[in-house]
Amino acid sequence: MKEYKYKINGNTYKVAVGDIDNNIAQVEVNGTPYKVELDSQKAPVKIINSPRPAAAPRTESGAKVIASAPAAAGGYQVKAPLPGTVISIPVKVGDTVEASTTVVVLEAMKMENAIRAGRAGKIASIAVNNGDAVPDGAVMVTIE
């Protein structure tokens, strides 16, 4: 219940508003319960209890099933996980990289963040330069 305090003509009232179902509100004023009918609307107000999300699927051994993102038609894109400034690019076009290889070092909030390839392959293109300011989600490197 949401609680409010009102002062009317010098008198203080403690009002608690509870559930509203079909234009009937459960209201409590200074501890006395009331049912208050609201102006009718085109559609009655319904309280919807949304279902809880189901648990993540697991294999027979109990390990989590993790689906990998599909590869883009132009290759796998390494995107900036947060806005920042490119400090260095330790790879060049044509280099073969592993998933754990750092492809860009990004400075954000006065911290250096090593951005990893995320997938093994060959560097197809680099879309940023040292000193570039990149927004969140910007494509920095494409891997074939």
mmCIF file of C-alpha atoms in Angstrom:
data_model
loop_
_atom_site.group_PDB
_atom_site.id
_atom_site.type_symbol
_atom_site.label_atom_id
_atom_site.label_comp_id
_atom_site.label_asym_id
_atom_site.label_seq_id
_atom_site.Cartn_x
_atom_site.Cartn_y
_atom_site.Cartn_z
ATOM 1 C CA MET A 1 0.000 0.000 0.000
ATOM 2 C CA LYS A 2 1.185 3.500 -0.742
ATOM 3 C CA GLU A 3 0.858 5.831 2.208
ATOM 4 C CA TYR A 4 0.250 9.568 2.094
ATOM 5 C CA LYS A 5 -0.295 12.291 4.686
ATOM 6 C CA TYR A 6 -2.792 15.050 3.937
ATOM 7 C CA LYS A 7 -3.594 18.161 5.924
ATOM 8 C CA ILE A 8 -7.147 19.391 5.339
ATOM 9 C CA ASN A 9 -8.517 22.395 7.316
ATOM 10 C CA GLY A 10 -5.769 21.928 9.902
ATOM 11 C CA ASN A 11 -6.513 18.203 10.415
ATOM 12 C CA THR A 12 -3.873 15.620 9.429
ATOM 13 C CA TYR A 13 -5.060 12.458 7.681
ATOM 14 C CA LYS A 14 -2.994 9.344 7.076
ATOM 15 C CA VAL A 15 -4.210 7.775 3.825
ATOM 16 C CA ALA A 16 -3.077 4.391 2.481
ATOM 17 C CA VAL A 17 -4.111 3.383 -1.037
ATOM 18 C CA GLY A 18 -4.073 -0.335 -1.811
ATOM 19 C CA ASP A 19 -5.109 -2.444 -4.778
ATOM 20 C CA ILE A 20 -7.375 -1.069 -7.487
ATOM 21 C CA ASP A 21 -9.571 -3.640 -9.198
ATOM 22 C CA ASN A 22 -12.397 -2.810 -11.627
ATOM 23 C CA ASN A 23 -12.450 0.864 -10.579
ATOM 24 C CA ILE A 24 -12.739 -0.003 -6.861
ATOM 25 C CA ALA A 25 -9.804 1.176 -4.748
ATOM 26 C CA GLN A 26 -9.003 -0.179 -1.277
ATOM 27 C CA VAL A 27 -8.291 2.947 0.790
ATOM 28 C CA GLU A 28 -7.548 3.290 4.486
ATOM 29 C CA VAL A 29 -7.950 6.690 6.186
ATOM 30 C CA ASN A 30 -6.520 6.953 9.733
ATOM 31 C CA GLY A 31 -6.871 3.166 10.080
ATOM 32 C CA THR A 32 -10.477 2.948 8.825
ATOM 33 C CA PRO A 33 -10.850 0.930 5.604
ATOM 34 C CA TYR A 34 -12.992 2.203 2.737
ATOM 35 C CA LYS A 35 -13.864 0.970 -0.738
ATOM 36 C CA VAL A 36 -13.679 3.930 -3.098
ATOM 37 C CA GLU A 37 -15.278 3.810 -6.539
ATOM 38 C CA LEU A 38 -13.279 5.661 -9.163
ATOM 39 C CA ASP A 39 -14.779 7.382 -12.189
ATOM 40 C CA SER A 40 -15.534 4.735 -14.787
ATOM 41 C CA GLN A 41 -13.103 4.415 -17.626
ATOM 42 C CA LYS A 42 -13.544 2.906 -21.057
ATOM 43 C CA ALA A 43 -11.838 -0.284 -19.918
ATOM 44 C CA PRO A 44 -11.698 -1.485 -16.298
ATOM 45 C CA VAL A 45 -8.329 -1.407 -14.615
ATOM 46 C CA LYS A 46 -6.932 -4.890 -14.165
ATOM 47 C CA ILE A 47 -3.942 -5.844 -12.123
ATOM 48 C CA ILE A 48 -1.766 -8.160 -14.130
ATOM 49 C CA ASN A 49 0.647 -10.472 -12.420
ATOM 50 C CA SER A 50 3.236 -11.222 -15.051
ATOM 51 C CA PRO A 51 4.720 -14.705 -14.929
ATOM 52 C CA ARG A 52 8.274 -15.130 -13.768
ATOM 53 C CA PRO A 53 10.765 -15.933 -16.489
ATOM 54 C CA ALA A 54 11.615 -19.587 -16.894
ATOM 55 C CA ALA A 55 14.989 -20.884 -15.802
ATOM 56 C CA ALA A 56 17.726 -21.030 -18.415
ATOM 57 C CA PRO A 57 17.858 -24.368 -20.242
ATOM 58 C CA ARG A 58 20.464 -26.887 -19.122
ATOM 59 C CA THR A 59 22.010 -29.993 -20.615
ATOM 60 C CA GLU A 60 21.563 -33.479 -19.120
ATOM 61 C CA SER A 61 24.740 -32.962 -17.065
ATOM 62 C CA GLY A 62 23.311 -29.743 -15.613
ATOM 63 C CA ALA A 63 25.570 -27.338 -17.526
ATOM 64 C CA LYS A 64 23.976 -24.167 -18.888
ATOM 65 C CA VAL A 65 23.117 -24.068 -22.573
ATOM 66 C CA ILE A 66 24.704 -20.950 -24.046
ATOM 67 C CA ALA A 67 23.753 -20.026 -27.580
ATOM 68 C CA SER A 68 26.425 -18.101 -29.446
ATOM 69 C CA ALA A 69 25.410 -15.128 -31.543
ATOM 70 C CA PRO A 70 25.145 -15.821 -35.255
ATOM 71 C CA ALA A 71 28.005 -14.474 -37.351
ATOM 72 C CA ALA A 72 27.173 -11.396 -39.379
ATOM 73 C CA ALA A 73 27.290 -11.695 -43.145
ATOM 74 C CA GLY A 74 30.312 -9.333 -43.275
ATOM 75 C CA GLY A 75 32.111 -11.139 -40.446
ATOM 76 C CA TYR A 76 32.097 -10.921 -36.681
ATOM 77 C CA GLN A 77 32.019 -7.344 -35.408
ATOM 78 C CA VAL A 78 33.827 -6.349 -32.224
ATOM 79 C CA LYS A 79 31.781 -3.479 -30.775
ATOM 80 C CA ALA A 80 32.590 -0.973 -28.046
ATOM 81 C CA PRO A 81 30.989 -2.199 -24.799
ATOM 82 C CA LEU A 82 30.973 1.365 -23.427
ATOM 83 C CA PRO A 83 31.774 4.854 -24.695
ATOM 84 C CA GLY A 84 35.418 5.851 -24.504
ATOM 85 C CA THR A 85 38.601 6.870 -26.305
ATOM 86 C CA VAL A 86 40.773 4.451 -28.306
ATOM 87 C CA ILE A 87 44.211 4.321 -26.647
ATOM 88 C CA SER A 88 45.852 1.669 -28.824
ATOM 89 C CA ILE A 89 45.140 -0.951 -31.463
ATOM 90 C CA PRO A 90 47.640 -3.808 -30.978
ATOM 91 C CA VAL A 91 46.537 -5.673 -34.165
ATOM 92 C CA LYS A 92 46.529 -4.816 -37.843
ATOM 93 C CA VAL A 93 44.485 -5.946 -40.841
ATOM 94 C CA GLY A 94 45.415 -9.488 -41.842
ATOM 95 C CA ASP A 95 46.547 -10.602 -38.345
ATOM 96 C CA THR A 96 45.249 -13.959 -37.119
ATOM 97 C CA VAL A 97 43.755 -13.660 -33.615
ATOM 98 C CA GLU A 98 42.406 -15.975 -30.937
ATOM 99 C CA ALA A 99 39.199 -15.238 -29.017
ATOM 100 C CA SER A 100 41.197 -13.935 -26.041
ATOM 101 C CA THR A 101 43.462 -11.609 -28.086
ATOM 102 C CA THR A 102 43.214 -7.916 -27.204
ATOM 103 C CA VAL A 103 42.230 -6.024 -30.367
ATOM 104 C CA VAL A 104 41.596 -2.542 -28.945
ATOM 105 C CA VAL A 105 42.479 -0.774 -25.696
ATOM 106 C CA LEU A 106 39.718 1.668 -24.766
ATOM 107 C CA GLU A 107 39.959 4.346 -22.067
ATOM 108 C CA ALA A 108 36.678 4.952 -20.270
ATOM 109 C CA MET A 109 36.171 6.667 -16.915
ATOM 110 C CA LYS A 110 39.965 7.023 -16.500
ATOM 111 C CA MET A 111 40.463 3.262 -16.793
ATOM 112 C CA GLU A 112 42.018 1.275 -19.613
ATOM 113 C CA ASN A 113 39.783 -1.544 -20.870
ATOM 114 C CA ALA A 114 41.231 -4.333 -22.993
ATOM 115 C CA ILE A 115 38.646 -5.245 -25.626
ATOM 116 C CA ARG A 116 39.124 -8.864 -26.685
ATOM 117 C CA ALA A 117 38.360 -10.388 -30.084
ATOM 118 C CA GLY A 118 35.687 -12.717 -28.737
ATOM 119 C CA ARG A 119 36.185 -15.084 -31.664
ATOM 120 C CA ALA A 120 39.160 -16.633 -33.434
ATOM 121 C CA GLY A 121 39.787 -15.510 -36.994
ATOM 122 C CA LYS A 122 41.583 -13.016 -39.195
ATOM 123 C CA ILE A 123 41.268 -9.229 -38.837
ATOM 124 C CA ALA A 124 39.290 -8.080 -41.890
ATOM 125 C CA SER A 125 39.038 -4.373 -41.071
ATOM 126 C CA ILE A 126 39.685 -1.826 -38.355
ATOM 127 C CA ALA A 127 37.143 0.991 -38.197
ATOM 128 C CA VAL A 128 38.832 3.172 -35.534
ATOM 129 C CA ASN A 129 42.124 5.013 -35.070
ATOM 130 C CA ASN A 130 44.158 5.923 -32.002
ATOM 131 C CA GLY A 131 42.552 8.870 -30.216
ATOM 132 C CA ASP A 132 39.064 8.300 -31.675
ATOM 133 C CA ALA A 133 36.127 8.794 -29.321
ATOM 134 C CA VAL A 134 33.715 5.891 -29.790
ATOM 135 C CA PRO A 135 30.111 5.634 -28.582
ATOM 136 C CA ASP A 136 28.654 2.560 -26.922
ATOM 137 C CA GLY A 137 28.014 -0.166 -29.526
ATOM 138 C CA ALA A 138 30.248 1.297 -32.227
ATOM 139 C CA VAL A 139 31.893 -1.292 -34.492
ATOM 140 C CA MET A 140 35.654 -1.117 -33.963
ATOM 141 C CA VAL A 141 37.051 -4.274 -35.614
ATOM 142 C CA THR A 142 35.634 -6.866 -38.009
ATOM 143 C CA ILE A 143 36.921 -10.468 -37.866
ATOM 144 C CA GLU A 144 36.475 -13.019 -40.667
#
